[in-house]
Short mmCIF file of C-alpha atoms in Angstrom, two decimals:
data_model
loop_
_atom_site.label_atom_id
_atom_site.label_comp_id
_atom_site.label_asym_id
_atom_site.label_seq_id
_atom_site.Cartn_x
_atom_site.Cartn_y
_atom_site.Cartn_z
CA UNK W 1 21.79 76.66 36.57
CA UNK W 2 22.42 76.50 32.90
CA UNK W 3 22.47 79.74 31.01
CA UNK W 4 23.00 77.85 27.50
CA UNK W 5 22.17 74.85 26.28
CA UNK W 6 24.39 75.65 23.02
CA UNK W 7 28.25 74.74 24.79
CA UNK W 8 31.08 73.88 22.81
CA UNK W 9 32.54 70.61 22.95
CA UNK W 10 35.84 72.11 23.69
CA UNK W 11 34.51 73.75 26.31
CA UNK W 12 32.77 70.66 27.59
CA UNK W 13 35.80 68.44 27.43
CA UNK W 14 37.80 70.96 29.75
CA UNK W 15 35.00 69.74 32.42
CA UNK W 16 36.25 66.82 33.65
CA UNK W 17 39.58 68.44 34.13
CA UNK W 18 38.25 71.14 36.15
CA UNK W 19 36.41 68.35 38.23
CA UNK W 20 39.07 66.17 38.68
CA UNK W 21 41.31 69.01 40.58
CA UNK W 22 38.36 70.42 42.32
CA UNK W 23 38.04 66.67 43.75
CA UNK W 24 41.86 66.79 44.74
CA UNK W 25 41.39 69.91 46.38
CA UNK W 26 38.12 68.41 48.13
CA UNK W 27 40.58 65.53 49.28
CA UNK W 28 42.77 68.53 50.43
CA UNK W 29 40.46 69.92 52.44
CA UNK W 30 41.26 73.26 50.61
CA UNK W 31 38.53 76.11 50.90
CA UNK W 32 38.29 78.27 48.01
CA UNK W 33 40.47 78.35 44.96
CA UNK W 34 40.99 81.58 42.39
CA UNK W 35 40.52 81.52 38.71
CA UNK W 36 44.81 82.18 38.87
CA UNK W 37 44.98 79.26 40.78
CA UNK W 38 43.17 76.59 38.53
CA UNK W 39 45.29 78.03 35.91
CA UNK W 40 48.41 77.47 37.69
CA UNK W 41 47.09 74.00 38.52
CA UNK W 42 45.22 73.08 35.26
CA UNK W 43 47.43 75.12 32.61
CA UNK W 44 44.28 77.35 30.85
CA UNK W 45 44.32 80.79 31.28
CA UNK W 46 42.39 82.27 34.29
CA UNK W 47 40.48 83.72 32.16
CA UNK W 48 39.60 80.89 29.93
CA UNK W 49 38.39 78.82 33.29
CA UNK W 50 35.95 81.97 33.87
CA UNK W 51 34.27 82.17 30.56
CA UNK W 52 33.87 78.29 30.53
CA UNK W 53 32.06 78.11 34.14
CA UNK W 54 29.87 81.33 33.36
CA UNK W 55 28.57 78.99 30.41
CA UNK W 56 26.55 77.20 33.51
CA UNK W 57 26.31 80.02 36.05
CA UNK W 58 27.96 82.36 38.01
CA UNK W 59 29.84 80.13 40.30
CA UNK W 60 32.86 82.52 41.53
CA UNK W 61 32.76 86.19 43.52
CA UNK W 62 35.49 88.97 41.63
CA UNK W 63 38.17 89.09 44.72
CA UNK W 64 37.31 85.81 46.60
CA UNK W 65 37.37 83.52 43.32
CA UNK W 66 35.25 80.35 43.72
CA UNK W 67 34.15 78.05 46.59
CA UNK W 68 35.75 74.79 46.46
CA UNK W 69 33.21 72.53 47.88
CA UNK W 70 30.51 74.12 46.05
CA UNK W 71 32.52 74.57 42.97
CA UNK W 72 32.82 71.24 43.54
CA UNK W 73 28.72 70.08 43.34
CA UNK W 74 28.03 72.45 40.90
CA UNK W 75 30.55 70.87 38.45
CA UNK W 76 28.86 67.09 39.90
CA UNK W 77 25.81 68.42 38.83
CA UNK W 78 26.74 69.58 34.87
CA UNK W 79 28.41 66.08 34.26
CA UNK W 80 25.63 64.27 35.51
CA UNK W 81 27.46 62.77 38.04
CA UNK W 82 24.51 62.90 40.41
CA UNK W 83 23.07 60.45 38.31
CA UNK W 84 23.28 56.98 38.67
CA UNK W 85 23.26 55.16 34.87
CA UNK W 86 23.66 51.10 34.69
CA UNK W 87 25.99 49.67 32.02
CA UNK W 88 26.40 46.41 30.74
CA UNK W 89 30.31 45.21 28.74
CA UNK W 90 29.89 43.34 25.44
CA UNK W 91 33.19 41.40 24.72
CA UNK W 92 33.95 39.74 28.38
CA UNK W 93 38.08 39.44 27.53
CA UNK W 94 41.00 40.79 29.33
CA UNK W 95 39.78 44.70 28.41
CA UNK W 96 36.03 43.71 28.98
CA UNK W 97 37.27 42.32 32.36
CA UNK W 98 39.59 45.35 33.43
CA UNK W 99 36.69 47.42 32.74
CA UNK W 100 34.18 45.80 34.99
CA UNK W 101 37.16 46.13 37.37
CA UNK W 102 37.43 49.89 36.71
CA UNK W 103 36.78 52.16 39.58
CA UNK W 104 36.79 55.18 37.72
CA UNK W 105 32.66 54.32 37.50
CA UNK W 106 31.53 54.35 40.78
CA UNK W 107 33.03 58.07 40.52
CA UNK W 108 31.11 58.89 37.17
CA UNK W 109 27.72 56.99 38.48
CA UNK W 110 28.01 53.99 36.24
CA UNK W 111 27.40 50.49 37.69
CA UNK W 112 28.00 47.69 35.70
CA UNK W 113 25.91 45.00 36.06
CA UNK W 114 26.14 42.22 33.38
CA UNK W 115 28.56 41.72 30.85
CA UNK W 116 28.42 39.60 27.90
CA UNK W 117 30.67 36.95 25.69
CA UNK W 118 29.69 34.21 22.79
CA UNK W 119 32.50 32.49 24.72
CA UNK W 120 30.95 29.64 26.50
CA UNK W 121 34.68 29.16 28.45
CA UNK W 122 34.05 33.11 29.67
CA UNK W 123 29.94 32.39 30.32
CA UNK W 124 29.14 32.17 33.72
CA UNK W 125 32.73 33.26 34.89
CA UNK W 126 32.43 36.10 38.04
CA UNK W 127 33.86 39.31 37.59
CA UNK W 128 33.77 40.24 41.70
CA UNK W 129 30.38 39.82 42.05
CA UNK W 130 29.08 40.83 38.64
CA UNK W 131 28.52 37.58 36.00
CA UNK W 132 29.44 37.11 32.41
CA UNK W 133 26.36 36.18 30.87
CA UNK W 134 25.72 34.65 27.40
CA UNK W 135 25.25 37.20 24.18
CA UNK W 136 22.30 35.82 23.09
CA UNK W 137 20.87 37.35 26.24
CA UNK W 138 21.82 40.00 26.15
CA UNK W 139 18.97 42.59 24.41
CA UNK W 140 16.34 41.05 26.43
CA UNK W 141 18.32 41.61 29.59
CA UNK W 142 19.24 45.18 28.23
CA UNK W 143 14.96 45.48 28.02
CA UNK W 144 14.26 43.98 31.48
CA UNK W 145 16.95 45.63 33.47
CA UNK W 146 16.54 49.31 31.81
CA UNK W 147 20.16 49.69 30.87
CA UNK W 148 21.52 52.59 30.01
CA UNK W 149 24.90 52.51 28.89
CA UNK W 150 26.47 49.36 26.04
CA UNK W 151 30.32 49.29 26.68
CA UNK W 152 31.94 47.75 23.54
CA UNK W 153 35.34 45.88 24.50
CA UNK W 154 35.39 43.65 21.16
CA UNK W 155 38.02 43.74 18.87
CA UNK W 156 36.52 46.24 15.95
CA UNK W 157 34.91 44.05 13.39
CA UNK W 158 32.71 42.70 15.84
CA UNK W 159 31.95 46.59 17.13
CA UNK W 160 28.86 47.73 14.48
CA UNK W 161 27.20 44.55 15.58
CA UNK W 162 27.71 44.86 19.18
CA UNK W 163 26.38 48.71 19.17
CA UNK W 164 23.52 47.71 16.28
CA UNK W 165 22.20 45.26 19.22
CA UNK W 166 22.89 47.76 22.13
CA UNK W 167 20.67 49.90 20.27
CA UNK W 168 18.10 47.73 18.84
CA UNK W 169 17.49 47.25 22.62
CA UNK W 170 17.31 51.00 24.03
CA UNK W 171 20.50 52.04 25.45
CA UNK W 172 21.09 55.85 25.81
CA UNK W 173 24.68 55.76 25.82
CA UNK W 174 28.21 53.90 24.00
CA UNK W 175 31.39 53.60 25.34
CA UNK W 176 33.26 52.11 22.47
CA UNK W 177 36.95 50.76 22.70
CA UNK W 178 36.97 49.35 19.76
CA UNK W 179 39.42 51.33 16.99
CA UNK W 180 36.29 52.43 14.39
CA UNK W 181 33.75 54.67 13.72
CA UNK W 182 30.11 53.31 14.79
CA UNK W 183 26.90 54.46 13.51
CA UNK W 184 24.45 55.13 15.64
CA UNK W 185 21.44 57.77 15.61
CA UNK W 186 21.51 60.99 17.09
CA UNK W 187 19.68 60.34 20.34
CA UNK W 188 22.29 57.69 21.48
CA UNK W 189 25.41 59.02 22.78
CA UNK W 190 28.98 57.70 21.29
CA UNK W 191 32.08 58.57 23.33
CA UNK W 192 34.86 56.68 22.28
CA UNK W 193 38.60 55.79 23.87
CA UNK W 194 40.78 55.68 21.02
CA UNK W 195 43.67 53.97 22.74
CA UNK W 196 45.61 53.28 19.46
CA UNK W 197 45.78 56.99 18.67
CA UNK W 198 47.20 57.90 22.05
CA UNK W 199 49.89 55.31 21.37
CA UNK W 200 50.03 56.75 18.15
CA UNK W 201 50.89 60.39 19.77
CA UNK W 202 53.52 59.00 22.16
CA UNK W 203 55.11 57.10 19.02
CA UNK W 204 55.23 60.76 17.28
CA UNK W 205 56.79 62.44 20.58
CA UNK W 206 59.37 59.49 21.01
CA UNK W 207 60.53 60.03 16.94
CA UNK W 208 60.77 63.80 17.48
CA UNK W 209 62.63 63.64 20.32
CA UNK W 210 65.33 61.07 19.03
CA UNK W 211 65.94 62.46 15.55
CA UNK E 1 60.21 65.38 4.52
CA UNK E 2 59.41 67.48 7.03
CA UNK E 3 59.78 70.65 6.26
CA UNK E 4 58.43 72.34 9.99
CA UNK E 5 59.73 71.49 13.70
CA UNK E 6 57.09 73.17 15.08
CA UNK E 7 53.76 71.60 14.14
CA UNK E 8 51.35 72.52 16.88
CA UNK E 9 49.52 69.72 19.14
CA UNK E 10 46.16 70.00 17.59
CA UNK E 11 47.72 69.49 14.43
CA UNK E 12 49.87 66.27 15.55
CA UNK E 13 46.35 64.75 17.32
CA UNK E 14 44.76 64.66 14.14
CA UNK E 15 47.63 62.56 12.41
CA UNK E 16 46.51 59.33 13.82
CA UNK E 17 43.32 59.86 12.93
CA UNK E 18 44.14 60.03 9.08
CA UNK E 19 46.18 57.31 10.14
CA UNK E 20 43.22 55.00 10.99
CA UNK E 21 41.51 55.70 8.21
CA UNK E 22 44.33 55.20 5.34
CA UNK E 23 44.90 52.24 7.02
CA UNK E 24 41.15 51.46 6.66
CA UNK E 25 41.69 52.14 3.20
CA UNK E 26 44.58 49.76 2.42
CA UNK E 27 42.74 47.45 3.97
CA UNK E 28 40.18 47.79 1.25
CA UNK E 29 42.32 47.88 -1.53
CA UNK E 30 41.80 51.59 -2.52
CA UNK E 31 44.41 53.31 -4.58
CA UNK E 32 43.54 56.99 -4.46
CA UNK E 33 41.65 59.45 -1.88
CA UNK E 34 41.03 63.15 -2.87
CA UNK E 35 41.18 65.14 0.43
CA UNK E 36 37.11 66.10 -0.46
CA UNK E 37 36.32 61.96 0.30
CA UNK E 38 38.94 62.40 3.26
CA UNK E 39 37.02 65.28 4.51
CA UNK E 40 34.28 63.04 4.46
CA UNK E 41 35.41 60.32 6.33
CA UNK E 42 36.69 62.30 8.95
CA UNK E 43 34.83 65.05 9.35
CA UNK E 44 37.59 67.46 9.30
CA UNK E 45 37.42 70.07 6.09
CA UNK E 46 39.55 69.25 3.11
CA UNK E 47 41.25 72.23 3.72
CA UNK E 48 42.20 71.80 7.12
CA UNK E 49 43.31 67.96 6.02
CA UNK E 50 45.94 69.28 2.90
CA UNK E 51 47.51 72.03 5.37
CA UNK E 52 47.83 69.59 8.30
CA UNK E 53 49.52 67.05 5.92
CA UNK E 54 51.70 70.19 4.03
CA UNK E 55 53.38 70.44 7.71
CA UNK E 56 55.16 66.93 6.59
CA UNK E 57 55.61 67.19 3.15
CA UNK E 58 54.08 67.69 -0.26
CA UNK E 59 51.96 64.43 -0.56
CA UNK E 60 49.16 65.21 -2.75
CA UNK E 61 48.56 66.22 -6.51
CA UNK E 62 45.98 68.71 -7.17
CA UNK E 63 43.66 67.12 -9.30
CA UNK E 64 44.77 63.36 -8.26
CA UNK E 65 44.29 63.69 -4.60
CA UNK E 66 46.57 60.87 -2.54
CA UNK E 67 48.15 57.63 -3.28
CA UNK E 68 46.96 55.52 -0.91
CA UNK E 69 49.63 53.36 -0.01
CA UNK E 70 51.94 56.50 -0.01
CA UNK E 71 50.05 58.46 2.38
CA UNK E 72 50.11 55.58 4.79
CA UNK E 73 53.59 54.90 4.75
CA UNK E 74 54.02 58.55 5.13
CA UNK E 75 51.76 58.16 8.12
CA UNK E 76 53.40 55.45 9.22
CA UNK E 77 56.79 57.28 9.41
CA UNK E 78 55.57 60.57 10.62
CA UNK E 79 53.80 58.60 13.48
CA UNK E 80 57.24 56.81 13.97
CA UNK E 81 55.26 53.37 13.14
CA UNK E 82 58.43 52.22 11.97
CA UNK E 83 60.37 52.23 14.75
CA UNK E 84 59.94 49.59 17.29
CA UNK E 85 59.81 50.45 21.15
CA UNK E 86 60.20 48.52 23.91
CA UNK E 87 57.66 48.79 27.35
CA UNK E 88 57.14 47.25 30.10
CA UNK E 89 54.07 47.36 32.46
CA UNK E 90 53.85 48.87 36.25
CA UNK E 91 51.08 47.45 37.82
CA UNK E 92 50.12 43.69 36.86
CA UNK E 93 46.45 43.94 38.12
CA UNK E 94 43.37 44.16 35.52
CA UNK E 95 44.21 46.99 33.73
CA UNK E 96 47.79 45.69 33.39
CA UNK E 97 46.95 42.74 32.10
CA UNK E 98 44.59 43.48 29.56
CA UNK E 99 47.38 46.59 28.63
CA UNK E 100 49.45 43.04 28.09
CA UNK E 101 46.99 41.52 25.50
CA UNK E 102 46.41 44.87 23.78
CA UNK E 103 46.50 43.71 20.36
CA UNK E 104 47.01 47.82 18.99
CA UNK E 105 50.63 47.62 20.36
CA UNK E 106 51.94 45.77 17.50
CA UNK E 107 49.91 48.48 15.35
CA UNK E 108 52.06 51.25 16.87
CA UNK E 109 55.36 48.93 16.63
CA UNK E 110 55.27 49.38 20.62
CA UNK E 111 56.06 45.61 22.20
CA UNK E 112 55.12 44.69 26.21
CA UNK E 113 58.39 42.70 27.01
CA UNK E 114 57.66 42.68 31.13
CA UNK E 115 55.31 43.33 33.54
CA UNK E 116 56.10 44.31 37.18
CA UNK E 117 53.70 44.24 40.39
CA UNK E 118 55.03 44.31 44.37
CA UNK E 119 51.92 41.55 45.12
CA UNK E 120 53.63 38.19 45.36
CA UNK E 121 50.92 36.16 44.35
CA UNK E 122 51.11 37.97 41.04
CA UNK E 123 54.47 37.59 40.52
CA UNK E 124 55.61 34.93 38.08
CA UNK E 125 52.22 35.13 36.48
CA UNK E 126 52.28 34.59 32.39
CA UNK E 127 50.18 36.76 30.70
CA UNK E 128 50.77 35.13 27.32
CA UNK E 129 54.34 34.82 26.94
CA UNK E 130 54.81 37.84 28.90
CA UNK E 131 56.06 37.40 32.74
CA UNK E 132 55.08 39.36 35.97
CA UNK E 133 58.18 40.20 37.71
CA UNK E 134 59.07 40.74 41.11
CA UNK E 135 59.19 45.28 41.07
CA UNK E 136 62.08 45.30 42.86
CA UNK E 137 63.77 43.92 40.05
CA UNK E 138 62.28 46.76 37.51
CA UNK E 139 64.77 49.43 37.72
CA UNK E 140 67.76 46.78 36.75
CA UNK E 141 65.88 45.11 34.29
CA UNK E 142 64.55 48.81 32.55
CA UNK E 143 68.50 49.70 32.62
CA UNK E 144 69.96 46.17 31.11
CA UNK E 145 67.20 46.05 28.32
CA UNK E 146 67.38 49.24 27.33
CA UNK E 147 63.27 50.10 27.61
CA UNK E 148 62.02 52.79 26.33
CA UNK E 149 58.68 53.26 27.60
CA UNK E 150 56.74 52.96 30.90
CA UNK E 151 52.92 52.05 31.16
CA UNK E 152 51.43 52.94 34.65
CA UNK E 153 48.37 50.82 35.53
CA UNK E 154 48.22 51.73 39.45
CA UNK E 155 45.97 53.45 41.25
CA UNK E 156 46.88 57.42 41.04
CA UNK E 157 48.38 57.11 44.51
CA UNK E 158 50.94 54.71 43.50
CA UNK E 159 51.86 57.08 40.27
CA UNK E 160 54.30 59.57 40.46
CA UNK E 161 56.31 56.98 42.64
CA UNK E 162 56.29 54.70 39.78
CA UNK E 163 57.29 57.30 37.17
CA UNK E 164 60.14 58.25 39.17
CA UNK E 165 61.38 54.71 39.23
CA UNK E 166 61.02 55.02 35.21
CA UNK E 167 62.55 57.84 34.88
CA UNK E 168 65.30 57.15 37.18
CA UNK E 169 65.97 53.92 35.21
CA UNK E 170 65.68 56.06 31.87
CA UNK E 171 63.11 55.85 29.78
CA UNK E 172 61.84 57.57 27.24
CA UNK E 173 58.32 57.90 27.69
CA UNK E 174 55.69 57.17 29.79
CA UNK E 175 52.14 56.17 29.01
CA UNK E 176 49.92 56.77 31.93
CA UNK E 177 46.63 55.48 32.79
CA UNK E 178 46.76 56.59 36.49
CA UNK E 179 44.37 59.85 36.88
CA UNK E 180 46.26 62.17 37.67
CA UNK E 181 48.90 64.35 36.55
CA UNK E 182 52.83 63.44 36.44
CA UNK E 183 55.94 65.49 37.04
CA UNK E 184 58.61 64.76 34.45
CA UNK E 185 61.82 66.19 33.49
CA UNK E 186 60.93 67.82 29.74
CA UNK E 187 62.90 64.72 28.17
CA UNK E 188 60.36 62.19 28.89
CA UNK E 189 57.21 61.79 26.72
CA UNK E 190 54.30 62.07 28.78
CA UNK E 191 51.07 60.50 27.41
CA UNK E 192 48.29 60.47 29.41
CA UNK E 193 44.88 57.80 29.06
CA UNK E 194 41.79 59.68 30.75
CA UNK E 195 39.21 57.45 31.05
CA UNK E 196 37.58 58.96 34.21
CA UNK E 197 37.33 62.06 31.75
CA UNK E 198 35.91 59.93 29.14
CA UNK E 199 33.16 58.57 31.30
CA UNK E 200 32.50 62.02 33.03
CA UNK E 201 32.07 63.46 28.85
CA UNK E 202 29.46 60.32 28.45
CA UNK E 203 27.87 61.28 31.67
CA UNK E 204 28.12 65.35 30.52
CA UNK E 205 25.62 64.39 26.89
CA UNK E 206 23.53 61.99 28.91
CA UNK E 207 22.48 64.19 31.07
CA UNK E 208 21.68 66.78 28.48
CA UNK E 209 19.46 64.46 26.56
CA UNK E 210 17.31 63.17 29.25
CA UNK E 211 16.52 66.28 30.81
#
């Protein structure tokens, strides 16, 4: 039950986190957890983890601290996890491939169900069970099949294109590897994986520490 | 010059950020950037931009703004761009592979000199010029070429038994893929790639828009 609809993105991006070791203590089989607890597992204060769950309800009871398995749905639930969204890959190469491959989606709800390449070596090639299809297909099959999410996997000059078409034909949603900015309007949702800047960091850490 | 040790995190995950976009900016030819057009491009205030970068060094000129090229090699040094590093890859499966191809390495001045996997019908695999070895052999081959980082592409159960072998064999960092967390002695870099998280933070906004 959301009590705001105004949360911070730092607050949201703490949310997976919090799901991902509720869903190890699911595997666990562990009961209940206290605020202390996640903060001994997680790293933010206990009371830090409080504030951000009250932001969607009051999930925990002062002296038995919070029910894992409900904890659990409830957290399912914010991230839309419940829901299932369908997601096609533009750019079909060795990163458009490991994605399809990615099990991390079944997890978050996503399916992928087409992906795309002007490569007419990579048309037609099976990724398991899901085909690379030709690009010039791809907005009417966007149209037809109701897709949701556009995962771009091109290198970045082709990546304003790619996410101009995605949009052109109705997706809701972005997931952009490629190492730029992308404009889209407000009502389509851009989450990008900047994998160059997390190389980037460890590059920082490894000069610090050898200096 | 750096003229702090202790810069905090927040601070240091902004730097390749202003990295991307100077480098944007060479690309283009531009010779000067005040930290108002900076603040701009990024997003971040100007303010917050000319104290992050005052952690490093005086770079700017009030009135002038930034060199250009200066600011990026500053970048580029700060970042430790400069300095080239040596990885190789646990886990040859999709994910590994397209890790292999990932053309932002060379960016970073990271370069993928092995891969390892236990399945034999990977092994001796070429993934360019780049060869899947046997990962029995890793340990030995991590000590004789001196490596300095670790990628792990394995599912999380397969992890922390891989970063011991790393660590054991001495490297100096680890970039990790695998959801879930790592022990590590303090020495070793950490860097962690959470694309669940990223998918669950897509998942998060869509489900706010659509309801």
């Amino acid at each position: 039950m959301e009590k705001s609809n105004k949360v911070s993105i730092t607050v949201i991006r703490r949310l997976p986190k919090y799901y991902r070791y509720l869903a190890d203590l699911m595997e666990k089989g562990t009961n209940r957890i206290s605020s202390q607890e996640l903060s001994n597992m997680t790293g933010f204060t206990a009371s830090q983890i409080r504030q951000d769950l009250n932001n969607f309800g009051g999930f925990g009871q002062q002296g038995y601290g919070y029910n894992v398995e409900d904890l659990y749905n409830q957290l399912r639930k914010i991230l839309g996890l419940e829901t299932l969204y369908h997601a096609v890959i533009g750019g079909a190469g060795n990163l458009g491939q490991a994605i399809a491959n990615f099990k991390g989606f079944e997890d978050a709800g996503f399916k992928v169900v087409s992906l795309f390449d002007k490569n007419p070596n990579i048309v037609g090639l099976k990724i398991r069970d899901i085909e690379v299809r030709d690009s010039n297909t791809m907005i009417d099959y966007i149209k037809e099949h109701k897709i949701d999410i556009g995962i771009i996997t091109t290198p970045k000059e082709s990546a304003q294109g790619l996410a101009d078409k995605f949009i052109s034909a109705g997706v809701k949603g972005i997931w952009n590897f490629a190492p730029t900015d992308l404009d889209a309007p407000d009502d389509v949702i851009v989450e990008n994986v900047r994998l160059n800047e997390s190389l980037f960091i460890l590059s920082y850490f490894l000069k610090r520490d050898f200096e």
